[in-house]
Coordinates of C-alpha atoms in Angstrom, one line a residue:
Chain A
M1297 CA -11.8 -12.6 -19.3
N1298 CA -13.6 -15.4 -21.7
M1299 CA -12.1 -18.0 -19.0
P1300 CA -15.7 -19.3 -17.7
A1301 CA -17.2 -19.5 -21.3
T1302 CA -14.6 -21.9 -22.5
K1303 CA -14.9 -24.0 -19.0
I1304 CA -18.8 -24.3 -19.9
E1305 CA -18.2 -25.7 -23.2
L1306 CA -15.5 -28.1 -22.1
E1307 CA -18.5 -29.4 -19.4
T1308 CA -20.8 -29.7 -22.2
A1309 CA -19.0 -31.2 -24.5
T1310 CA -17.4 -33.9 -22.5
P1311 CA -20.5 -35.6 -20.9
A1312 CA -21.9 -35.9 -24.2
A1313 CA -18.9 -38.0 -25.4
A1314 CA -18.9 -40.2 -22.3
V1315 CA -23.0 -41.1 -22.8
A1316 CA -22.4 -41.9 -26.6
P1317 CA -19.1 -43.3 -27.3
V1318 CA -20.3 -45.1 -30.4
V1319 CA -21.4 -42.0 -31.6
A1320 CA -18.4 -40.5 -31.0
M1321 CA -15.7 -42.7 -32.1
T1322 CA -17.3 -42.8 -35.9
P1323 CA -16.8 -39.2 -36.8
K1324 CA -13.5 -39.5 -35.1
R1325 CA -11.9 -41.8 -37.5
P1326 CA -12.0 -39.9 -40.9
P1327 CA -10.8 -36.7 -39.8
R1328 CA -7.7 -38.6 -38.2
A1329 CA -7.1 -40.4 -41.9
E1330 CA -7.7 -37.0 -43.2
T1331 CA -4.8 -35.7 -40.7
Y1332 CA -2.6 -38.0 -41.6
A1333 CA -3.2 -37.3 -45.4
R1334 CA -2.5 -33.7 -44.7
M1335 CA 0.6 -34.6 -42.7
A1336 CA 1.6 -36.6 -46.0
R1337 CA 0.8 -33.7 -48.3
E1338 CA 2.7 -31.3 -46.3
T1339 CA 5.7 -34.0 -45.8
A1340 CA 5.4 -34.4 -49.7
V1341 CA 5.8 -30.4 -50.4
R1342 CA 8.7 -30.2 -48.2
V1343 CA 10.6 -33.4 -49.7
I1344 CA 9.1 -33.5 -53.3
P1345 CA 11.2 -30.1 -54.4
P1346 CA 14.8 -30.9 -53.0
L1347 CA 14.6 -34.4 -53.9
V1348 CA 14.0 -33.1 -58.2
V1349 CA 16.8 -30.6 -57.9
I1350 CA 18.9 -33.6 -56.4
A1351 CA 17.8 -35.5 -59.2
L1352 CA 18.5 -33.2 -61.9
L1353 CA 21.5 -31.7 -60.5
T1354 CA 22.8 -35.2 -60.5
L1355 CA 22.0 -36.1 -63.8
V1356 CA 23.5 -33.1 -65.1
W1357 CA 26.9 -33.7 -63.1
E1358 CA 26.7 -37.3 -65.2
L1359 CA 26.3 -35.7 -68.4
I1360 CA 29.0 -33.1 -67.7
C1361 CA 31.9 -35.8 -66.4
R1362 CA 31.0 -38.9 -68.4
R1363 CA 32.9 -38.1 -71.3
A1364 CA 36.6 -39.4 -71.6
G1365 CA 39.2 -37.2 -70.1
S1366 CA 37.0 -35.7 -67.9
A1367 CA 39.1 -34.2 -64.7
L1368 CA 36.2 -35.3 -62.5
P1369 CA 34.4 -38.5 -61.8
P1370 CA 30.8 -38.6 -63.1
P1371 CA 28.5 -39.7 -60.2
S1372 CA 28.1 -43.1 -61.0
R1373 CA 32.1 -43.8 -61.1
V1374 CA 31.8 -42.1 -57.4
F1375 CA 29.5 -44.7 -56.5
T1376 CA 31.4 -47.9 -57.6
D1377 CA 34.7 -46.3 -56.3
T1378 CA 33.7 -45.5 -52.8
K1379 CA 31.2 -48.8 -52.7
E1380 CA 33.4 -50.4 -50.2
L1381 CA 33.5 -47.1 -47.6
I1382 CA 30.2 -46.5 -48.5
L1383 CA 29.1 -50.1 -47.3
D1384 CA 31.5 -50.5 -44.9
P1385 CA 32.2 -47.4 -42.7
F1386 CA 33.3 -49.4 -39.3
F1387 CA 36.6 -51.3 -40.5
D1388 CA 39.5 -50.7 -39.1
H1389 CA 43.4 -51.9 -40.7
G1390 CA 45.3 -50.2 -38.1
G1391 CA 47.0 -46.5 -38.6
I1392 CA 45.0 -44.0 -40.5
D1393 CA 43.4 -46.8 -42.7
K1394 CA 39.9 -46.8 -41.2
G1395 CA 36.5 -46.6 -42.0
L1396 CA 34.8 -43.0 -42.8
F1397 CA 32.8 -43.7 -39.3
W1398 CA 36.2 -43.4 -37.3
H1399 CA 37.4 -40.5 -39.3
L1400 CA 34.1 -38.8 -38.6
S1401 CA 34.5 -39.3 -35.1
A1402 CA 37.7 -38.5 -34.6
S1403 CA 36.7 -35.2 -35.9
L1404 CA 33.4 -35.2 -34.1
Q1405 CA 35.3 -35.7 -30.7
R1406 CA 37.9 -32.7 -31.8
V1407 CA 35.1 -30.4 -32.2
A1408 CA 32.8 -31.9 -29.1
F1409 CA 36.0 -30.7 -26.9
G1410 CA 37.0 -27.5 -28.5
Y1411 CA 33.5 -26.3 -29.2
S1412 CA 32.6 -27.3 -25.1
L1413 CA 35.4 -25.0 -24.0
S1414 CA 34.6 -22.3 -26.1
A1415 CA 30.7 -22.3 -25.0
I1416 CA 31.7 -22.5 -21.5
A1417 CA 34.4 -19.4 -21.7
G1418 CA 32.2 -18.0 -24.7
I1419 CA 29.5 -17.6 -22.2
G1420 CA 31.5 -16.8 -19.2
L1421 CA 33.2 -13.9 -20.8
G1422 CA 29.9 -12.9 -22.5
V1423 CA 28.3 -12.3 -19.6
L1424 CA 31.3 -10.3 -18.4
V1425 CA 31.5 -8.0 -20.7
G1426 CA 27.6 -7.3 -21.0
Q1427 CA 27.2 -7.0 -17.5
S1428 CA 30.3 -4.3 -16.7
V1429 CA 31.1 -1.2 -18.6
W1430 CA 34.5 -1.4 -17.9
A1431 CA 35.1 -5.0 -19.0
M1432 CA 33.4 -3.9 -22.4
R1433 CA 35.4 -1.1 -23.0
G1434 CA 38.5 -2.8 -22.0
L1435 CA 37.9 -6.1 -23.8
D1436 CA 35.7 -5.1 -26.9
P1437 CA 38.0 -4.0 -28.9
L1438 CA 40.6 -6.8 -28.4
F1439 CA 37.8 -9.1 -29.5
Q1440 CA 37.0 -7.3 -32.6
V1441 CA 40.6 -7.4 -33.8
L1442 CA 41.1 -11.2 -32.5
R1443 CA 37.7 -12.4 -33.8
T1444 CA 38.7 -11.0 -37.7
I1445 CA 41.7 -13.8 -37.8
P1446 CA 41.3 -16.6 -39.9
P1447 CA 41.2 -20.0 -38.1
L1448 CA 44.0 -21.6 -39.6
A1449 CA 46.5 -18.6 -38.9
W1450 CA 46.3 -19.4 -35.2
L1451 CA 47.6 -23.3 -36.1
P1452 CA 51.4 -22.7 -36.6
L1453 CA 51.3 -20.5 -33.3
S1454 CA 49.3 -23.3 -31.1
L1455 CA 51.5 -25.9 -33.0
A1456 CA 54.5 -24.3 -31.6
A1457 CA 52.8 -23.5 -28.1
F1458 CA 51.5 -27.3 -27.7
R1459 CA 54.0 -29.1 -30.1
D1460 CA 51.6 -31.7 -30.4
G1461 CA 48.7 -32.0 -33.3
Q1462 CA 45.5 -33.1 -30.9
P1463 CA 45.5 -30.1 -28.7
S1464 CA 46.4 -27.5 -31.6
A1465 CA 43.2 -28.5 -33.2
I1466 CA 41.1 -28.2 -30.3
F1467 CA 42.9 -24.8 -29.8
V1468 CA 41.8 -24.0 -33.2
I1469 CA 38.6 -25.1 -32.5
F1470 CA 38.1 -23.6 -29.6
I1471 CA 39.6 -19.4 -30.9
T1472 CA 37.4 -20.0 -34.0
S1473 CA 34.2 -20.6 -32.4
I1474 CA 34.3 -18.5 -29.0
W1475 CA 33.7 -14.9 -30.7
P1476 CA 30.2 -15.3 -32.2
I1477 CA 29.4 -16.7 -28.8
I1478 CA 31.0 -14.4 -26.9
I1479 CA 29.3 -11.4 -28.8
N1480 CA 25.7 -12.4 -29.1
T1481 CA 25.8 -13.6 -25.3
A1482 CA 27.2 -9.8 -24.4
V1483 CA 24.3 -8.3 -26.4
G1484 CA 22.1 -10.8 -24.5
I1485 CA 23.0 -9.5 -21.5
R1486 CA 22.6 -5.9 -22.5
N1487 CA 19.5 -6.2 -23.7
I1488 CA 18.0 -7.9 -20.3
P1489 CA 15.0 -5.1 -19.9
Q1490 CA 15.2 -3.1 -17.0
D1491 CA 11.8 -4.7 -15.7
Y1492 CA 13.7 -8.2 -15.1
R1493 CA 16.1 -6.2 -12.9
N1494 CA 13.4 -4.4 -11.1
V1495 CA 11.7 -7.6 -10.5
A1496 CA 15.0 -9.2 -9.1
A1497 CA 16.1 -6.1 -7.1
V1498 CA 12.5 -6.2 -5.1
V1499 CA 12.8 -10.3 -4.7
Q1500 CA 16.3 -9.5 -3.4
L1501 CA 18.1 -12.4 -5.5
N1502 CA 21.5 -12.6 -4.7
P1503 CA 24.4 -12.4 -7.7
L1504 CA 24.1 -15.8 -8.3
E1505 CA 20.8 -16.1 -8.2
F1506 CA 20.4 -13.5 -10.6
F1507 CA 22.9 -15.2 -12.9
S1508 CA 20.7 -18.5 -13.2
K1509 CA 17.6 -17.2 -12.8
I1510 CA 17.2 -14.1 -14.9
M1511 CA 20.1 -13.5 -16.6
I1512 CA 20.9 -16.7 -18.6
P1513 CA 17.2 -17.6 -19.2
A1514 CA 16.6 -13.9 -20.4
A1515 CA 19.5 -13.7 -22.7
A1516 CA 19.2 -17.5 -23.9
P1517 CA 17.8 -16.6 -27.3
Y1518 CA 20.9 -14.3 -27.8
I1519 CA 23.0 -17.0 -26.1
F1520 CA 21.7 -19.9 -28.9
T1521 CA 22.2 -17.6 -31.7
G1522 CA 25.9 -17.5 -31.0
L1523 CA 26.2 -21.0 -29.8
R1524 CA 24.9 -21.9 -33.6
I1525 CA 26.8 -19.7 -35.4
G1526 CA 29.9 -21.2 -33.3
I1527 CA 29.0 -24.8 -34.1
G1528 CA 29.3 -24.0 -37.8
L1529 CA 32.6 -22.2 -37.7
S1530 CA 34.2 -25.0 -35.4
W1531 CA 33.3 -27.8 -38.2
L1532 CA 34.3 -25.5 -40.6
A1533 CA 37.7 -24.8 -39.1
I1534 CA 38.1 -28.6 -38.0
V1535 CA 38.2 -30.0 -41.4
A1536 CA 41.2 -27.5 -42.6
A1537 CA 43.0 -27.7 -39.5
E1538 CA 43.0 -31.7 -39.9
M1539 CA 44.3 -31.3 -43.6
L1540 CA 47.6 -29.8 -41.8
I1541 CA 47.9 -31.9 -38.6
G1542 CA 47.4 -35.2 -40.5
G1543 CA 46.4 -38.6 -38.1
V1544 CA 42.8 -39.4 -38.2
G1545 CA 39.7 -37.3 -39.2
I1546 CA 37.5 -36.4 -41.9
G1547 CA 40.0 -33.3 -42.9
F1548 CA 43.1 -35.3 -43.4
F1549 CA 41.1 -38.4 -44.9
I1550 CA 40.4 -35.6 -48.0
W1551 CA 44.2 -34.8 -48.0
D1552 CA 45.0 -38.5 -48.2
A1553 CA 42.6 -38.9 -50.8
W1554 CA 44.1 -36.0 -52.8
N1555 CA 47.3 -37.3 -52.5
S1556 CA 46.8 -40.5 -53.5
S1557 CA 44.8 -39.5 -56.3
H1558 CA 41.2 -40.8 -55.3
I1559 CA 39.1 -38.1 -56.3
S1560 CA 36.3 -40.4 -55.7
E1561 CA 37.0 -40.2 -52.2
I1562 CA 37.3 -36.5 -51.7
I1563 CA 33.6 -36.3 -53.2
L1564 CA 32.3 -38.9 -50.9
A1565 CA 33.8 -37.3 -48.2
L1566 CA 32.7 -34.0 -49.0
F1567 CA 28.9 -35.1 -48.9
Y1568 CA 29.3 -36.2 -45.2
V1569 CA 31.2 -33.4 -44.2
G1570 CA 27.6 -31.6 -45.3
I1571 CA 25.3 -34.0 -43.6
V1572 CA 27.3 -33.5 -40.4
G1573 CA 27.5 -30.0 -40.6
F1574 CA 24.0 -29.8 -41.3
V1575 CA 22.8 -32.2 -38.1
L1576 CA 25.2 -30.0 -35.9
D1577 CA 23.7 -27.0 -37.0
R1578 CA 19.9 -28.4 -36.4
L1579 CA 21.2 -30.2 -32.9
I1580 CA 22.0 -26.8 -31.6
A1581 CA 19.4 -25.0 -33.1
G1582 CA 16.5 -27.7 -31.6
L1583 CA 18.3 -27.7 -28.4
G1584 CA 17.5 -23.7 -28.3
K1585 CA 14.0 -24.1 -29.4
V1586 CA 13.9 -26.3 -26.2
V1587 CA 15.7 -24.1 -23.5
T1588 CA 14.3 -20.6 -24.6
R1589 CA 10.5 -22.3 -25.4
G1590 CA 9.3 -19.7 -22.9
T1591 CA 11.7 -16.4 -23.7
A1592 CA 11.3 -16.4 -27.3
Q1593 CA 7.8 -16.0 -27.2
N1594 CA 7.6 -13.2 -25.4
Chain B
M667 CA -1.7 10.0 13.8
T668 CA 1.5 7.4 13.7
A669 CA 3.9 7.5 10.3
Y670 CA 3.9 3.9 9.3
L671 CA 5.6 5.0 6.0
K672 CA 7.1 8.5 6.1
L673 CA 8.4 10.2 2.8
D674 CA 10.7 13.2 4.4
H675 CA 11.7 16.3 1.9
I676 CA 12.7 14.5 -0.8
D677 CA 14.2 15.9 -3.8
K678 CA 15.6 14.4 -7.0
I679 CA 17.4 15.7 -9.5
F680 CA 18.6 14.0 -12.7
T681 CA 22.2 14.7 -14.3
R682 CA 23.2 14.2 -17.2
G683 CA 26.6 15.7 -18.3
A684 CA 25.9 19.4 -17.8
A685 CA 22.5 19.4 -17.6
T686 CA 20.9 19.0 -14.5
T687 CA 16.7 18.5 -13.8
E688 CA 15.1 18.8 -11.2
V689 CA 12.2 16.1 -10.9
L690 CA 10.8 16.3 -7.3
K691 CA 11.0 19.2 -4.8
D692 CA 10.3 18.9 -1.0
I693 CA 7.8 15.8 -1.4
N694 CA 6.6 15.0 2.2
L695 CA 3.9 12.7 2.8
T696 CA 2.9 10.3 5.9
I697 CA 1.0 7.5 5.3
E698 CA -0.8 5.2 8.0
K699 CA -0.9 1.6 8.5
G700 CA -3.8 -0.2 6.3
E701 CA -4.3 3.5 4.3
Y702 CA -5.2 3.5 0.8
V703 CA -3.1 6.3 -0.5
S704 CA -3.2 7.5 -4.4
I705 CA -0.8 9.5 -6.3
I706 CA -2.0 11.4 -9.5
G707 CA -0.5 14.0 -11.7
H708 CA 0.1 14.4 -15.8
S709 CA 2.5 12.1 -17.7
G710 CA 6.3 13.5 -16.7
C711 CA 5.2 15.0 -13.4
G712 CA 7.6 12.8 -11.8
K713 CA 5.4 10.2 -10.2
S714 CA 6.8 7.1 -11.2
T715 CA 10.1 8.2 -10.2
L716 CA 9.0 8.9 -6.5
L717 CA 7.5 5.2 -6.7
N718 CA 11.0 4.2 -7.7
I719 CA 12.3 6.3 -4.8
I720 CA 9.9 4.9 -2.3
A721 CA 10.6 0.9 -3.7
G722 CA 14.1 1.3 -3.7
L723 CA 14.8 1.0 -7.3
T724 CA 16.0 4.8 -7.1
G725 CA 18.0 6.9 -5.0
A726 CA 16.6 10.3 -4.0
T727 CA 19.0 13.0 -4.2
T728 CA 18.0 14.5 -0.8
G729 CA 15.8 13.6 1.6
G730 CA 14.6 9.5 3.0
V731 CA 11.8 7.2 3.2
L732 CA 11.2 5.8 6.2
L733 CA 9.0 2.8 6.9
E734 CA 8.2 2.1 10.4
N735 CA 10.6 5.0 11.7
R736 CA 13.7 3.1 9.7
E737 CA 14.9 4.8 6.9
V738 CA 15.0 2.4 3.7
N739 CA 16.8 2.9 0.5
S740 CA 17.8 -0.3 -1.6
P741 CA 14.8 -2.4 -2.6
G742 CA 13.4 -5.0 -0.8
P743 CA 10.6 -7.2 -0.3
D744 CA 9.0 -5.3 2.2
R745 CA 7.9 -2.8 -0.2
A746 CA 6.7 -5.1 -3.2
V747 CA 5.9 -3.5 -6.7
V748 CA 2.9 -4.2 -9.2
F749 CA 4.7 -3.1 -12.2
Q750 CA 2.9 -1.5 -15.0
N751 CA 3.4 -4.1 -17.8
H752 CA 3.5 -7.2 -15.1
S753 CA 6.8 -7.6 -15.5
L754 CA 6.7 -11.8 -15.4
L755 CA 9.5 -13.6 -16.5
P756 CA 8.3 -15.2 -19.6
W757 CA 10.3 -18.4 -19.1
L758 CA 8.4 -19.2 -15.8
T759 CA 5.0 -20.5 -15.2
V760 CA 2.4 -18.6 -13.4
Y761 CA 3.3 -20.9 -10.1
E762 CA 7.1 -20.3 -10.4
N763 CA 6.8 -16.5 -10.6
V764 CA 4.8 -16.0 -7.8
R765 CA 7.2 -19.0 -5.9
L766 CA 10.5 -16.9 -6.9
G767 CA 9.5 -14.1 -4.3
V768 CA 8.1 -16.7 -1.9
D769 CA 10.9 -18.8 -1.6
K770 CA 13.6 -15.7 -1.2
V771 CA 11.3 -14.1 1.4
F772 CA 10.3 -16.8 3.4
A773 CA 13.6 -19.3 3.0
R774 CA 14.1 -19.5 6.7
T775 CA 10.5 -19.1 7.8
K776 CA 8.3 -21.8 5.8
S777 CA 9.0 -25.2 5.4
R778 CA 8.7 -26.4 1.2
A779 CA 5.3 -27.7 2.0
E780 CA 4.3 -24.4 3.6
R781 CA 5.8 -22.0 1.0
D782 CA 4.1 -24.3 -1.9
A783 CA 0.6 -23.6 -0.3
W784 CA 1.5 -19.9 0.8
V785 CA 1.8 -19.4 -3.4
M786 CA -1.6 -21.6 -4.2
H787 CA -3.1 -19.4 -1.4
N788 CA -2.3 -16.1 -3.2
L789 CA -2.9 -17.1 -6.4
N790 CA -6.6 -18.2 -5.5
L791 CA -6.8 -14.6 -3.8
V792 CA -6.4 -13.1 -7.0
Q793 CA -8.6 -16.2 -8.9
M794 CA -5.4 -17.7 -10.9
A795 CA -4.7 -21.0 -9.2
H796 CA -6.6 -22.7 -12.3
A797 CA -3.5 -21.1 -14.7
R798 CA -0.7 -22.1 -11.9
D799 CA 1.4 -24.2 -14.7
K800 CA 0.5 -21.8 -17.9
R801 CA 3.3 -19.5 -18.9
P802 CA 2.7 -15.5 -19.1
S803 CA 2.1 -15.5 -22.7
E804 CA -0.9 -18.2 -22.5
I805 CA -2.9 -15.7 -20.4
S806 CA -4.5 -12.6 -20.8
G807 CA -3.3 -9.2 -19.9
G808 CA -5.4 -9.0 -17.1
M809 CA -4.4 -12.3 -15.8
K810 CA -1.0 -11.1 -16.0
Q811 CA -1.6 -8.4 -13.6
R812 CA -3.4 -10.4 -11.3
V813 CA -0.3 -12.8 -11.1
G814 CA 1.9 -9.8 -10.9
I815 CA -0.2 -8.8 -7.6
A816 CA -0.2 -12.4 -6.1
R817 CA 3.8 -12.1 -6.8
A818 CA 3.7 -8.9 -4.5
L819 CA 1.2 -9.8 -2.0
A820 CA 2.8 -13.1 -1.5
M821 CA 5.9 -11.4 -0.4
E822 CA 3.8 -10.1 2.7
P823 CA 5.1 -6.6 1.9
K824 CA 4.6 -3.6 4.6
V825 CA 3.5 -1.3 1.6
L826 CA 2.3 -2.6 -1.5
L827 CA 3.4 -0.1 -4.5
L828 CA 1.0 -0.2 -7.5
D829 CA 2.9 1.4 -10.4
E830 CA -0.2 2.6 -12.6
P831 CA -1.1 -1.4 -12.6
F832 CA -4.4 -1.0 -14.8
G833 CA -2.8 1.5 -17.1
A834 CA -2.1 -1.3 -19.9
L835 CA -5.7 -2.8 -19.6
D836 CA -9.1 -2.4 -21.5
A837 CA -11.6 -0.2 -19.7
L838 CA -13.8 -3.6 -18.7
T839 CA -11.0 -5.7 -17.4
R840 CA -9.4 -2.6 -15.6
A841 CA -12.8 -2.1 -13.7
H842 CA -13.1 -5.9 -12.7
L843 CA -9.4 -5.5 -11.4
Q844 CA -10.1 -2.6 -9.5
D845 CA -13.1 -4.0 -7.7
S846 CA -10.5 -7.2 -7.0
V847 CA -7.9 -4.9 -5.4
M848 CA -10.5 -3.4 -3.4
A849 CA -11.9 -7.0 -2.2
L850 CA -8.3 -7.6 -1.3
H851 CA -7.5 -4.1 0.4
Q852 CA -10.7 -4.9 2.8
K853 CA -9.7 -8.5 3.1
L854 CA -6.1 -7.8 3.8
G855 CA -6.0 -4.5 5.3
N856 CA -2.8 -3.8 3.3
T857 CA -1.2 -0.1 3.3
I858 CA -1.2 0.6 -0.4
L859 CA 0.4 3.4 -2.6
M860 CA -0.8 3.2 -6.2
I861 CA 0.3 5.7 -8.8
T862 CA -2.2 6.3 -11.5
H863 CA -3.7 9.2 -14.3
D864 CA -7.1 8.2 -13.7
V865 CA -9.3 10.3 -12.0
D866 CA -12.1 7.7 -11.2
E867 CA -10.1 4.7 -10.3
A868 CA -8.2 7.2 -7.6
V869 CA -11.5 8.4 -6.4
L870 CA -12.8 5.0 -6.2
L871 CA -10.0 3.4 -4.9
S872 CA -8.6 5.8 -2.3
D873 CA -8.5 6.8 1.2
R874 CA -6.5 10.0 0.2
I875 CA -5.4 11.6 -3.5
V876 CA -2.0 13.0 -3.6
M877 CA -2.0 15.6 -6.4
M878 CA 1.1 16.2 -7.9
T879 CA 1.7 19.6 -9.6
N880 CA 3.6 19.6 -13.2
G881 CA 7.6 18.8 -13.7
P882 CA 10.1 19.9 -13.5
S883 CA 10.5 20.5 -10.1
A884 CA 6.8 18.4 -9.0
R885 CA 5.9 19.1 -5.6
I886 CA 2.7 17.6 -3.4
G887 CA 0.2 20.4 -4.8
E888 CA -2.9 19.4 -3.0
V889 CA -3.9 16.1 -0.7
L890 CA -7.6 15.1 -0.7
E891 CA -9.5 13.1 1.8
V892 CA -11.9 10.9 -0.2
P893 CA -14.7 10.1 3.2
L894 CA -16.5 7.5 1.4
S895 CA -17.4 4.2 3.5
R896 CA -15.9 1.0 2.6
P897 CA -16.9 -1.5 1.1
R898 CA -17.5 0.8 -1.8
K899 CA -19.8 0.0 -5.2
R900 CA -19.1 1.2 -8.3
L901 CA -22.6 1.8 -9.5
E902 CA -23.8 3.4 -6.5
L903 CA -21.1 5.9 -6.4
A904 CA -21.9 7.1 -9.9
T905 CA -24.6 9.2 -8.5
N906 CA -23.1 9.9 -4.9
A907 CA -22.4 13.7 -3.8
T908 CA -19.2 13.0 -2.1
Y909 CA -18.3 11.0 -5.2
L910 CA -18.7 13.7 -7.7
K911 CA -17.2 16.7 -5.3
C912 CA -14.3 14.4 -4.9
R913 CA -14.0 14.0 -8.9
Q914 CA -14.7 17.5 -9.4
R915 CA -11.9 18.2 -7.1
V916 CA -9.6 16.3 -8.5
L917 CA -10.4 17.4 -12.3
E918 CA -10.4 21.0 -11.2
F919 CA -6.9 20.4 -9.7
L920 CA -5.8 18.6 -13.3
Y921 CA -7.1 20.8 -15.9
E922 CA -7.6 23.8 -14.5
R923 CA -5.0 25.2 -11.9
H924 CA -2.4 22.5 -12.9
R925 CA -3.0 22.1 -16.8
F926 CA -0.2 20.2 -18.6
V927 CA 2.1 22.2 -20.5
E928 CA 3.0 20.6 -23.7
A929 CA 6.8 19.8 -24.0
A930 CA 7.3 23.5 -22.5

């Protein structure tokens, strides 16, 4: 009920600024500089501590691994050994002798494929289980058992079924990441407040409209929790699966480096795997934030 | 007297396992077109259940609801509900919340532009047009309830059902909204059925007050006519003899004859 009051303030404030623009501009500038300074300070507060920690850890690593006969290379060796790989990630000498960009992109393509399938199937099954008591009674025990099976345990079976590495890897990603998506979606659907269902009933939304206009937005925060866990799991699974199926991919790159005793290359690849996994997680989290901006505030 | 909305021998029995509870017993009530009727009773007496039955959200065990001589037993926009906790969809803007119902009800009879104008017209009625692009989380409780009222009105219901619409609001906002609802009723001539537990609210707004006995097996204990002319002014009524008598009557019913028994 304080709307009128704010309105009056706005109305009085605007003409004052219009009448005396010069006066308004001089006090405006220092605050802007101040905001930049504050932003810089805030960024520094967040960026400096991890940088210090990384520098210290690198130093410790260097000191431990520098002596002769050390099993693992120190960071300086890693850098000199992998300089070419770092500087030119795009080379392609045919076969599996490719730059890291190609390996990563092959892995990401598999993840994108498998994860998209599991997102669609997972949300679909989650809605079914969340909406229907009978579907839940029938499927939930099955899900609870299947989801405990480690990703790689599926690989021999899928190789036997598909007789090819590529679809097998995609299947492993699919089967690994689908469970958290199903379970979280189902919880989200079950938690839709009765009020929203009543609104839909009074307005007489048909099932399709109810699905798109009430169910999905209401359950979106839960769905995105599942999607976020799922993307993490699928990135975990792809590296392991690729070690076994071979071909182009960051997982096989690591395995190949191990077989040729290029320990520095393994370390570099691990670094990239970590960064990509982090970016994927942030991507889904950011997408979730945008999509659920209305619901989450409730 | 022609019955516009008729509650015909409604019983409601809840069954949970072997235990059965009779919530409502033999509820009969007829409401005329344009009438403002309040249902008042202690909490737990089944008045919200009764409203849900009229709205079609819950089924009656026996008996039924007739609207213009036709039985209604499923929810629909002809009996739009203003829910106690506003129930706006948080991911939609104020405009979209109202539009959702309008798009369904007038899908065939109004063009897009007409529907848009109709949404804005209803937001204007409740003085919320300025917040059309805000989300429910960005407006106050009273404003949310205004939008809830606009959403219900925009469906052009035959009966407007208000489920303790002002219960969650502070006293000043509540008074303000009560005046708004009175003005809307005056202007549009809707048939309104309101659930409340506030005696002053019931007397101020209603043409008739239906007083319910305590549950289980709640019945209609008494129906009181409020013979006050409209428009009614809150301040003038404070000393009005008829108003005070009606108020006294409801208070006596609630606190003497049907005193609330704590978890009997």
